[in-house]
CSV table of C-alpha atoms in Angstrom, one decimal:
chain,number,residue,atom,x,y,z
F,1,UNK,CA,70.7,20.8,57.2
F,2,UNK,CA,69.1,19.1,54.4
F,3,UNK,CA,71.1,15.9,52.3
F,4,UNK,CA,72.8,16.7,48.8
F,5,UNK,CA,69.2,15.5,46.6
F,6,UNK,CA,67.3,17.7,48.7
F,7,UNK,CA,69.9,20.4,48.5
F,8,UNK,CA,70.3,19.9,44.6
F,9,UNK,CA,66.7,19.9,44.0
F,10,UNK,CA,66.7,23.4,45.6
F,11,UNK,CA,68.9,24.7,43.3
F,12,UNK,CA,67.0,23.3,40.2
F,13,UNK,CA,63.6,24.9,41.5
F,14,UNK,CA,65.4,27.9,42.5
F,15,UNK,CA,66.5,28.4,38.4
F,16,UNK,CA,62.7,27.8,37.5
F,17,UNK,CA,60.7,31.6,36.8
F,18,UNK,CA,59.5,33.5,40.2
F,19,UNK,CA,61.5,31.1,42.3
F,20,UNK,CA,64.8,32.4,44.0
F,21,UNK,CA,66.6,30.4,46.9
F,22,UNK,CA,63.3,31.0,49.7
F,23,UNK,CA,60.6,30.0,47.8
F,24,UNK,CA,62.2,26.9,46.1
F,25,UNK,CA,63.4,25.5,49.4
F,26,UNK,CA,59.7,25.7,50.5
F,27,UNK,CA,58.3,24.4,46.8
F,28,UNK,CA,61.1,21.1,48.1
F,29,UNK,CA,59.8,21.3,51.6
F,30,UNK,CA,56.2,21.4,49.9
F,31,UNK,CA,56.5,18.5,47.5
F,32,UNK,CA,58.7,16.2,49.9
F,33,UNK,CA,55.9,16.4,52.3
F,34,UNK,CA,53.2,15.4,50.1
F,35,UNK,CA,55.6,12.7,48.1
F,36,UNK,CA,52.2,10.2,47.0
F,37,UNK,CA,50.4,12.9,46.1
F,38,UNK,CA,52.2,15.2,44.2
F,39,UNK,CA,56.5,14.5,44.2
F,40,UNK,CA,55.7,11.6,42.5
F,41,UNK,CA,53.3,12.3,39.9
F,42,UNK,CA,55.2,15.5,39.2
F,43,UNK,CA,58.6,13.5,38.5
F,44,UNK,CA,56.7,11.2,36.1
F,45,UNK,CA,55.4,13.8,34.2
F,46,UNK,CA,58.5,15.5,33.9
F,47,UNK,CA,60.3,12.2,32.8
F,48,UNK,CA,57.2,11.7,30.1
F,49,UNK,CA,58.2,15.3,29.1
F,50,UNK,CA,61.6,14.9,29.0
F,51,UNK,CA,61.0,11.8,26.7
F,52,UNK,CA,58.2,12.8,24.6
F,53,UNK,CA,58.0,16.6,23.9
F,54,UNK,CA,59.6,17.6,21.1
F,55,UNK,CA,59.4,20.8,18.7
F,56,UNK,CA,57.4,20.4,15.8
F,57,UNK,CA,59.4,20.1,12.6
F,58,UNK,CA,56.7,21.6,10.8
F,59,UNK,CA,56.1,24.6,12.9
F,60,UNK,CA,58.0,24.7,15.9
F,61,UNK,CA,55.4,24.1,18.3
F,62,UNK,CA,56.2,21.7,21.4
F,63,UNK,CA,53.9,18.7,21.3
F,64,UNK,CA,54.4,14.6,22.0
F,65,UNK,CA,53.9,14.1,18.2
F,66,UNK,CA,55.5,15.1,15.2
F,67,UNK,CA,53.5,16.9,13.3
F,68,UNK,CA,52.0,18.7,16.0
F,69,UNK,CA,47.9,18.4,17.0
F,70,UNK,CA,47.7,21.7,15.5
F,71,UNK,CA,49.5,20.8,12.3
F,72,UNK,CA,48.0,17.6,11.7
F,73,UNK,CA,44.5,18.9,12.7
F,74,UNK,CA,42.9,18.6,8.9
F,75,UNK,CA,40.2,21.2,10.1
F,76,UNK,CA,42.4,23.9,10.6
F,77,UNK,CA,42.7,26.1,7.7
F,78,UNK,CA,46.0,25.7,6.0
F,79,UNK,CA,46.0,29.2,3.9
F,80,UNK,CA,46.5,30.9,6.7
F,81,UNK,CA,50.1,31.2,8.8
F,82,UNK,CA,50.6,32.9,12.1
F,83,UNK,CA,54.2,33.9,12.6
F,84,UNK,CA,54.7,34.0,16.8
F,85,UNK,CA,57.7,34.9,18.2
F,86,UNK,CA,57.8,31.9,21.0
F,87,UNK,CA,55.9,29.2,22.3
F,88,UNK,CA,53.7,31.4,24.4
F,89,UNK,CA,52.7,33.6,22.1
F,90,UNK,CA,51.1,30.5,20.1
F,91,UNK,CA,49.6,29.5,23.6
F,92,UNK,CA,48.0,32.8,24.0
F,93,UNK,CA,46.8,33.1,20.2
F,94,UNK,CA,45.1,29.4,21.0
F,95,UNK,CA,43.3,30.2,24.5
F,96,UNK,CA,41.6,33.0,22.3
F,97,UNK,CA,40.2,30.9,20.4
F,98,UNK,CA,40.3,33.9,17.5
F,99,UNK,CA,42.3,31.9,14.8
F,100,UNK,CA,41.7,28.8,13.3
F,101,UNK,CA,44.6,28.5,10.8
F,102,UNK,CA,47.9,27.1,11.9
F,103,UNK,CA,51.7,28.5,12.9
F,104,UNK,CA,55.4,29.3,12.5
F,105,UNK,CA,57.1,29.5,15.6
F,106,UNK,CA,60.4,31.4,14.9
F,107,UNK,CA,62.5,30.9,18.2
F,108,UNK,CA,62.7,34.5,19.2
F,109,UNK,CA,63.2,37.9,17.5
F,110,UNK,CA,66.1,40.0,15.9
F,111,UNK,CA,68.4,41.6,18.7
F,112,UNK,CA,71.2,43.4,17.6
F,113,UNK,CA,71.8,43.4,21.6
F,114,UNK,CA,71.4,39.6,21.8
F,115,UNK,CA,73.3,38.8,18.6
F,116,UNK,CA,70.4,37.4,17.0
F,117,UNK,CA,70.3,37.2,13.4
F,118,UNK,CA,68.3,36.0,11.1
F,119,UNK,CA,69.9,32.7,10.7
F,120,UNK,CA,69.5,32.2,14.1
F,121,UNK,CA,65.7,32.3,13.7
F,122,UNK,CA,63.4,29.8,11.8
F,123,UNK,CA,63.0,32.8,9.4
F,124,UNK,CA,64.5,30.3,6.0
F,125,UNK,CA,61.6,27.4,7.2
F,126,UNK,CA,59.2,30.0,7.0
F,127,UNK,CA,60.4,31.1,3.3
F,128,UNK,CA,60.1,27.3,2.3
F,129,UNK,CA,56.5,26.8,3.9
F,130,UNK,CA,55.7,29.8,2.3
F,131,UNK,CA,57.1,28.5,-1.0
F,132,UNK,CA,55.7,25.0,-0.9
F,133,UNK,CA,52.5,25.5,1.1
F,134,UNK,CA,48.7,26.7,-0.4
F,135,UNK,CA,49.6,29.8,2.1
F,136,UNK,CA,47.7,32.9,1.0
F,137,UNK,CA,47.7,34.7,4.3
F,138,UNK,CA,50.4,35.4,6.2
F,139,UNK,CA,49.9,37.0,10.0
F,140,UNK,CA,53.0,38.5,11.6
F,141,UNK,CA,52.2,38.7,15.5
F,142,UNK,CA,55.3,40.0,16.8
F,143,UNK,CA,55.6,41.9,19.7
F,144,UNK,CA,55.0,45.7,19.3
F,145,UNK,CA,58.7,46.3,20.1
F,146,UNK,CA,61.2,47.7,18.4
F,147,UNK,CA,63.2,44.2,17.9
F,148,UNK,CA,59.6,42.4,17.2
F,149,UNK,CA,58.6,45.5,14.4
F,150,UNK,CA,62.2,45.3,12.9
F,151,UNK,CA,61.8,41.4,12.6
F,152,UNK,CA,58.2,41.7,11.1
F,153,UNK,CA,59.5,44.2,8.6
F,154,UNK,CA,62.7,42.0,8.0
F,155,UNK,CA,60.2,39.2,6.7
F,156,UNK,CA,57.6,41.0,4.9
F,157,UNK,CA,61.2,41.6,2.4
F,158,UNK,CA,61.9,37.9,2.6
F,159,UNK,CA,58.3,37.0,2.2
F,160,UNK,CA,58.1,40.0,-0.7
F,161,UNK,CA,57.7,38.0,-4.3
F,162,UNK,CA,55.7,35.7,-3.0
F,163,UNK,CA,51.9,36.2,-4.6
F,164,UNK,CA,50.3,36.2,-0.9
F,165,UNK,CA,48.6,38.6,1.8
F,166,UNK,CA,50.7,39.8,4.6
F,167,UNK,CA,49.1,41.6,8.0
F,168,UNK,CA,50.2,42.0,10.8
F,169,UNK,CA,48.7,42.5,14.1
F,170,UNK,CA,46.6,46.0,15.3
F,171,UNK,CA,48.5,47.7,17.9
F,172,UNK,CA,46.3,50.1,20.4
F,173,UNK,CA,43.5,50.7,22.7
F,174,UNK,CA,43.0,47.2,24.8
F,175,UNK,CA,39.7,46.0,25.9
F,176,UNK,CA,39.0,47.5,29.0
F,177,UNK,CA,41.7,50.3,29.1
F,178,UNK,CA,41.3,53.5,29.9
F,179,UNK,CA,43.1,56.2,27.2
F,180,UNK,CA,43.9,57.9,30.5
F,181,UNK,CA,46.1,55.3,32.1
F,182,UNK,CA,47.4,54.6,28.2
F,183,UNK,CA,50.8,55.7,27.6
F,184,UNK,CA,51.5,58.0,25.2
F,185,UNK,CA,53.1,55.7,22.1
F,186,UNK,CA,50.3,53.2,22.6
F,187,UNK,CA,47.6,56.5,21.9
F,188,UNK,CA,49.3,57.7,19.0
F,189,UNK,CA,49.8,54.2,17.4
F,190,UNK,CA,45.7,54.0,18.1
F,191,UNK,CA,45.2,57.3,16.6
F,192,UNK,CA,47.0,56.3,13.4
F,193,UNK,CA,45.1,52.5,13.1
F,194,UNK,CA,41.4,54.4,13.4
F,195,UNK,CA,39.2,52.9,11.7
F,196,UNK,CA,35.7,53.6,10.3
F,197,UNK,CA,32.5,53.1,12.4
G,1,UNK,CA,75.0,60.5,44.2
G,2,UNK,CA,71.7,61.5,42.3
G,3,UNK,CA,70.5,63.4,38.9
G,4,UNK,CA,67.9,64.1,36.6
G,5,UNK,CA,68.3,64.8,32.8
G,6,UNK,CA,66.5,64.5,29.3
G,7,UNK,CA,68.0,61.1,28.1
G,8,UNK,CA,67.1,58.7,25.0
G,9,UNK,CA,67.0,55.1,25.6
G,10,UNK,CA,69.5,52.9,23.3
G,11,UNK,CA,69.3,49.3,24.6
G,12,UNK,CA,67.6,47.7,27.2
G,13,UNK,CA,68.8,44.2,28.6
G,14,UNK,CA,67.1,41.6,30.9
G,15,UNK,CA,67.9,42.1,34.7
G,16,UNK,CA,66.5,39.3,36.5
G,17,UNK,CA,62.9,38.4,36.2
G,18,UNK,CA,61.9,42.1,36.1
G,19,UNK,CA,64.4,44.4,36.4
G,20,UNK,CA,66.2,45.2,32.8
G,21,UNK,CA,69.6,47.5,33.1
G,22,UNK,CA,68.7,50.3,30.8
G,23,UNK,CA,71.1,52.4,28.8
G,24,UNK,CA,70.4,56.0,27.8
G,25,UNK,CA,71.7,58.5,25.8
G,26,UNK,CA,71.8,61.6,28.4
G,27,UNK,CA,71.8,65.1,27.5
G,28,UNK,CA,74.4,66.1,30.2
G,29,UNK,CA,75.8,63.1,31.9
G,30,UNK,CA,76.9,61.2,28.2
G,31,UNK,CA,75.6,57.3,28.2
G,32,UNK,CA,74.6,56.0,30.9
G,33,UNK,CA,73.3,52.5,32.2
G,34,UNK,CA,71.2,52.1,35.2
G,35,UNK,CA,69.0,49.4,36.6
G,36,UNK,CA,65.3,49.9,36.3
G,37,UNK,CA,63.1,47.6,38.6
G,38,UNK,CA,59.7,46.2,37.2
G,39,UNK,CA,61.2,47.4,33.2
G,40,UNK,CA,60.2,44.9,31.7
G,41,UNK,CA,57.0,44.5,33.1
G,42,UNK,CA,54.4,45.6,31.1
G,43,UNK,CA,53.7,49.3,32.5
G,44,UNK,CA,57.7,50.2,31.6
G,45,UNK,CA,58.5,48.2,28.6
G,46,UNK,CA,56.7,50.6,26.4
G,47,UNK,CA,58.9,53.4,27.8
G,48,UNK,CA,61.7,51.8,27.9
G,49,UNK,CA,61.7,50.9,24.1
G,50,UNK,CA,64.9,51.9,22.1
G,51,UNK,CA,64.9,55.9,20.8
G,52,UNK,CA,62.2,56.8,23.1
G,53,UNK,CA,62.7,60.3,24.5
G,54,UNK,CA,63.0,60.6,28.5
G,55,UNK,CA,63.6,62.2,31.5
G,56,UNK,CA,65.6,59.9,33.5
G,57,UNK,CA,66.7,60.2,37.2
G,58,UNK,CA,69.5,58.4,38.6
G,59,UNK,CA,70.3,57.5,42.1
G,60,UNK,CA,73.2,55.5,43.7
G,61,UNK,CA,75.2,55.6,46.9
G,62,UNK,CA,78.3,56.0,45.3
G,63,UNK,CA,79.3,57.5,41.5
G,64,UNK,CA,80.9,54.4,40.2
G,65,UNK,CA,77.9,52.0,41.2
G,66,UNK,CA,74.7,50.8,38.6
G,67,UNK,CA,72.3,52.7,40.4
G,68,UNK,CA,68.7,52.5,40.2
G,69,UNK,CA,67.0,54.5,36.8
G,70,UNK,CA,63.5,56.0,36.2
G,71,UNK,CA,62.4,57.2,33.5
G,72,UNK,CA,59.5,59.4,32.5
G,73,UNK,CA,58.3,59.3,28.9
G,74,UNK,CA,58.4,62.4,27.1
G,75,UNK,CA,58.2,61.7,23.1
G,76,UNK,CA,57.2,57.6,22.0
G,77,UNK,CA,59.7,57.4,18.8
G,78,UNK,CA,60.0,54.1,18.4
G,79,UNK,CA,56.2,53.7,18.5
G,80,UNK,CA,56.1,56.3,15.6
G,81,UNK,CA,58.3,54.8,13.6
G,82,UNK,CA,57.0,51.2,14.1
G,83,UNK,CA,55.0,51.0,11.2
G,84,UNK,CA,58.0,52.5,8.3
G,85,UNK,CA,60.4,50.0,7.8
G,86,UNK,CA,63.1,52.1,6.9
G,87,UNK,CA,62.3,54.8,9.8
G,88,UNK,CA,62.6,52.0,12.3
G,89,UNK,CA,65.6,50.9,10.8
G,90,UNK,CA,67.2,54.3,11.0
G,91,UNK,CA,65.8,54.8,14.6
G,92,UNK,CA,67.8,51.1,15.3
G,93,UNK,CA,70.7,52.1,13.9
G,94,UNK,CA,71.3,55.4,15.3
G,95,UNK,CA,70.5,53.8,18.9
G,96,UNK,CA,72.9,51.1,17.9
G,97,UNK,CA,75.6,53.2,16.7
G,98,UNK,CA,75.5,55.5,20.0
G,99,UNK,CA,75.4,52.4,22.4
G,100,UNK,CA,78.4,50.7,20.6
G,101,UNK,CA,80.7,54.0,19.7
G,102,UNK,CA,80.4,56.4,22.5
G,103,UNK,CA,81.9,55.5,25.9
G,104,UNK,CA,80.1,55.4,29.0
G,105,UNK,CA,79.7,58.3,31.6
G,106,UNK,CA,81.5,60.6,29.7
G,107,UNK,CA,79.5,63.9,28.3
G,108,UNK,CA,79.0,64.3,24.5
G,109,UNK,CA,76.0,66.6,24.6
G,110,UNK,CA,76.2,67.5,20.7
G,111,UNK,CA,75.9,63.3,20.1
G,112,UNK,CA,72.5,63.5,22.4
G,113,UNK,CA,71.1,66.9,20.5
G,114,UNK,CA,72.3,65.8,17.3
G,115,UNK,CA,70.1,62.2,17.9
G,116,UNK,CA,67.5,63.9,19.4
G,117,UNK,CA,66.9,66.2,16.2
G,118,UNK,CA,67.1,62.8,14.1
G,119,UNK,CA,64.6,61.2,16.0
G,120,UNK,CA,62.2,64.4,16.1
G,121,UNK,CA,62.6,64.8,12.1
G,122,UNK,CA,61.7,61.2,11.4
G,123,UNK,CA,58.1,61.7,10.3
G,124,UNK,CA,59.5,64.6,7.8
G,125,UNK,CA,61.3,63.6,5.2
G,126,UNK,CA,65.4,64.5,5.4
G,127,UNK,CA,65.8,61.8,7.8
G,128,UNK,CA,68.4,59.8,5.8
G,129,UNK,CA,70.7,63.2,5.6
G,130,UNK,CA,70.2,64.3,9.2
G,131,UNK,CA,71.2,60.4,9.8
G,132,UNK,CA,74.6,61.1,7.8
G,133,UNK,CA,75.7,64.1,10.0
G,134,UNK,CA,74.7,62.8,13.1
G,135,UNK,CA,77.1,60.2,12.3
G,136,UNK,CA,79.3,62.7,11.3
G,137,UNK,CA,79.3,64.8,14.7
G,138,UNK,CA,79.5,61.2,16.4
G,139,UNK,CA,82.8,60.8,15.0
G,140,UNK,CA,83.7,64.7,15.7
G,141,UNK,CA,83.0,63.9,19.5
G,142,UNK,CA,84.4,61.3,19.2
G,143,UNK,CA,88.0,62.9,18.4
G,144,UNK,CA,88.2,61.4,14.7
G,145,UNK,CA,86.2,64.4,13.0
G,146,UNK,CA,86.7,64.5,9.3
G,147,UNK,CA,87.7,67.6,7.5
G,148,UNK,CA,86.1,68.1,5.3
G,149,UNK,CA,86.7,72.0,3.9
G,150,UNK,CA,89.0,72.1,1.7
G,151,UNK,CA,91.5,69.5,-0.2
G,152,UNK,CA,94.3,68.0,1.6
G,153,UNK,CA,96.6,68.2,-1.9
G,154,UNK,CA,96.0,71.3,-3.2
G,155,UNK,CA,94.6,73.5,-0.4
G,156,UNK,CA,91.2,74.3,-2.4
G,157,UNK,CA,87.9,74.5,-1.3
G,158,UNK,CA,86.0,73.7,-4.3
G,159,UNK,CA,85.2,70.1,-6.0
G,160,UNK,CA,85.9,68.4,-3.4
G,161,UNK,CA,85.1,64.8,-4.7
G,162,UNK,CA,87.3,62.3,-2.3
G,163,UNK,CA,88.3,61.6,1.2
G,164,UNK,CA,91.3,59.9,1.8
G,165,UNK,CA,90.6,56.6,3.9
G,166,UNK,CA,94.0,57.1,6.0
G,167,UNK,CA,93.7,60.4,7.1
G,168,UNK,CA,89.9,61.5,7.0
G,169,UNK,CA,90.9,64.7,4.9
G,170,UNK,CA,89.3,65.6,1.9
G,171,UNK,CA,90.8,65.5,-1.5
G,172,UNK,CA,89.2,67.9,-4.7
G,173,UNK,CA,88.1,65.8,-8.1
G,174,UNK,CA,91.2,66.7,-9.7
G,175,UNK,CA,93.9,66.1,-7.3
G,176,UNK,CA,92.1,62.3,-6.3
G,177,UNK,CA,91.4,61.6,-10.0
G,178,UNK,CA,94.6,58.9,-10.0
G,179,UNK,CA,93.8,57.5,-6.9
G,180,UNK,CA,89.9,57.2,-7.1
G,181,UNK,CA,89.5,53.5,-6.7
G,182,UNK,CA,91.7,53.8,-3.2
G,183,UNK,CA,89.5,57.1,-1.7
G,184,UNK,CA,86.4,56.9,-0.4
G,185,UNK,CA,83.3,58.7,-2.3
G,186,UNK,CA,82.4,62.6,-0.5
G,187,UNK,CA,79.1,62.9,-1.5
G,188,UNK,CA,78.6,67.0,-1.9
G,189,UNK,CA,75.6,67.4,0.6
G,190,UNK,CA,78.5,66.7,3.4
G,191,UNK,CA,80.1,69.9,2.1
G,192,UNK,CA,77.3,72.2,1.9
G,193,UNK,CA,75.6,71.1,4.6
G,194,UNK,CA,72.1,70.4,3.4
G,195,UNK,CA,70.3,67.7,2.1
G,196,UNK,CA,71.2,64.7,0.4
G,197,UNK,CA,68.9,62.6,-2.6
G,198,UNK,CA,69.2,58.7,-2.3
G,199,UNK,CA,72.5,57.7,-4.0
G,200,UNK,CA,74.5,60.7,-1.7
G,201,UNK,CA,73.0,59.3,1.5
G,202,UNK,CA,74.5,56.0,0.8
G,203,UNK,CA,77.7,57.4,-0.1
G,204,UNK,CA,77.9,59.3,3.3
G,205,UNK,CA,76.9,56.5,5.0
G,206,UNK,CA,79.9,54.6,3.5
G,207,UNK,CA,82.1,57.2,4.2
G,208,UNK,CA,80.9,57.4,8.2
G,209,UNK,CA,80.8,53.7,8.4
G,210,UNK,CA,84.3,53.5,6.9
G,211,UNK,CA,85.6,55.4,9.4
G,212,UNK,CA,83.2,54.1,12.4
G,213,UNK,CA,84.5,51.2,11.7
G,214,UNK,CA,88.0,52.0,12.0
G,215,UNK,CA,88.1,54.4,14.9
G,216,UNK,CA,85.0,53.8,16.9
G,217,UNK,CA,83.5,50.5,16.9
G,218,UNK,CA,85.6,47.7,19.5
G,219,UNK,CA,83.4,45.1,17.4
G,220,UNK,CA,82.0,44.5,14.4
G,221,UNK,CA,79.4,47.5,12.6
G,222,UNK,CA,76.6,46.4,14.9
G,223,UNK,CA,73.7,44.4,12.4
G,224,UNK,CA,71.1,47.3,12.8
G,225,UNK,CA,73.7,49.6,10.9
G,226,UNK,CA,74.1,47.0,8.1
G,227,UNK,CA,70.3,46.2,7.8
G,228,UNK,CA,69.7,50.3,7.7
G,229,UNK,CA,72.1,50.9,4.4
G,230,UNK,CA,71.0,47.2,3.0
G,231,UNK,CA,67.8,48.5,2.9
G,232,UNK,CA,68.7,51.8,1.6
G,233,UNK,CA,70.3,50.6,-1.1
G,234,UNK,CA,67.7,48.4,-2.2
């Protein structure tokens, strides 16, 4: 069989998302046999990562620099702040291209099953931003989840004296589905954020 | 080894990629986990959201494995009650209170009908009492009922103010008068059955957390309870 790197790098790729102990051996396989082309590059730029990528202290966004592009990017419009839950949800919010303002990454949502609190979250940097910032909109795009509702609610109460705007996202109909094929809690929160026309 | 029964969902954990291990609040067959492949892809995670009403059908090879769990939506709750801050908070901490105080695969049919009618009276507005006696009947399945009919001291029915903290019983205003400060508060809509204003709902729910606390919970009050009456009180 194969030597203890191969064998260890198996078990790494196996841990990575969609992978199990099958498909990693042949990512290995894969990569081994093309080691110019792609095992190599792939190990620099995970080494560059590894050195480099760092959260924003600002906003909790992973970038080489510190402040992020996003935060440092003067063009952005600083009264507005999107609270995402992770990461990815920034990601997605950026390959819209919808918002130009900038972000508060918060590390996750409140899960009485996870034993997340609030301390565990970057809820108190999001107070001080808040506090010290010219913020006069604040977005809460949490997950339409009971966990990501409960932690939108917890900090429209934090955010409460502050003399700002806060919104959160529309939950409903998405573009191209059918009400048909909609289930039922995703109609009736539709039905109660109609709007005019 | 298979069923089918109305159940409420109470927690759902991560099961792999896509598989979460669901547990529900059965009408029949008490709490009861189960794997669901694909929940938490996007076509079951709205289902599968906490205080949702479903029918659920089980199916294992033998009665003490996981088994596999589908679930039908019948009433969206949780999607209801997204918008209130308080309902959701109530809806959180009911489904938190039945996950952490009833045991597993053991029937408590009057715990599921009593949740059931909290969750369906949640756009009206005696939520917060209904909440109080749910809690209440938990504890009564539970083996740790409180009586509540007449005073432990004297025997009477009437002004009954107190309950004692070490034996659940009540106690009327006159008889607890020199021990107030060491009973817990029995606000009078626990008596009479019916509803509760603000200040009383909080008082029942120190009274039921008091002894949920003592008797029902292995851990800690689980932090959707404590968020719910911190934001009642406020």
């Amino acid at each position: 069989m194969a030597g203890p790197e191969i064998e260890r790098m198996v078990q790494l790729l196996a841990r990575l998302p969609g992978l199990g102990p099958r498909s990693a051996r042949r990512a290995a396989l894969f990569l081994i046999k093309r080691r110019d082309s792609l095992l190599e590059p792939l190990g620099r730029a995970i080494a560059e990562t590894l050195d480099r990528v760092r959260a924003c202290s600002v906003c909790g966004n992973l970038d080489s620099a510190d402040p992020c592009a996003i935060c440092a990017d003067s063009r952005r419009d600083e009264t507005m702040l999107c609270v995402v839950e992770d990461v990815a949800s920034l990601w997605a919010l950026e390959r819209s291209g919808a918002f130009r303002g900038r972000y508060h990454v918060l590390g996750g949502v409140l899960s009485a099953l996870e034993g997340v609190g609030p301390e565990d979250l970057g809820i108190p940097g999001l107070v001080q931003r808040v506090a010290a910032g010219p913020v006069r909109e604040v977005i809460l795009a949490l997950s339409a989840t009971v966990d990501g509702q409960t932690t939108a609610h917890y900090i429209v109460d934090r955010l409460a004296g502050a003399s700002l705007r806060l919104t959160g996202l529309a939950h409903g109909v998405p573009v191209g589905g059918e009400l048909d094929y909609l289930d039922e809690g995703t109609i009736s929160a539709a039905l109660a954020a109609r709007r005019p026309m | 080894m298979n069923w089918d029964d109305d159940a409420i969902v109470l927690a759902v954990r991560r099961h792999g990629e896509s598989g979460v291990i669901a547990s529900l609040l059965t009408a029949t067959h008490g709490r009861h986990s189960g794997l669901v492949r694909g929940g938490a892809g996007k076509a079951k995670r709205g289902v599968l959201q906490p205080g949702n009403a479903v029918r659920a059908a089980w199916k294992a090879r033998l009665a003490e494995h996981l088994g596999l769990l589908s679930c039908e939506l019948i009433h969206p709750h949780a999607a209801a009650a997204m918008d209130d801050a308080t309902r959701l908070a109530c809806l959180a901490s009911a489904c938190a209170v039945a996950e952490a105080a009833l045991p597993e695969r053991q029937p408590h049919p009057a715990a599921y009908a009593g949740l059931a009618a909290l969750l369906e009276s949640l756009p009206g507005e005696a939520w917060p009492s209904i909440y109080v006696h749910w809690e209440l009947a938990v504890l009564r399945e539970l083996g740790f009922g409180l009586d509540l009919g007449r005073c432990a001291a004297t025997g009477v029915s009437d002004g009954l103010a107190f309950v004692s903290p070490k034996t659940g019983r009540a106690v009327s205003a006159s008889a607890g008068e020199p021990w107030r400060d060491k009973l817990l508060k029995l606000p009078a809509f626990l008596v009479t059955g019916g509803v509760g204003g603000a200040s009383e709902v909080v008082e029942g729910l120190a009274l039921t957390g008091f002894f949920l606390e003592k008797n029902a919970f292995d851990k800690p009050t689980p932090p959707a309870r404590t968020r719910f009456v911190d934001r009642l009180r406020a």
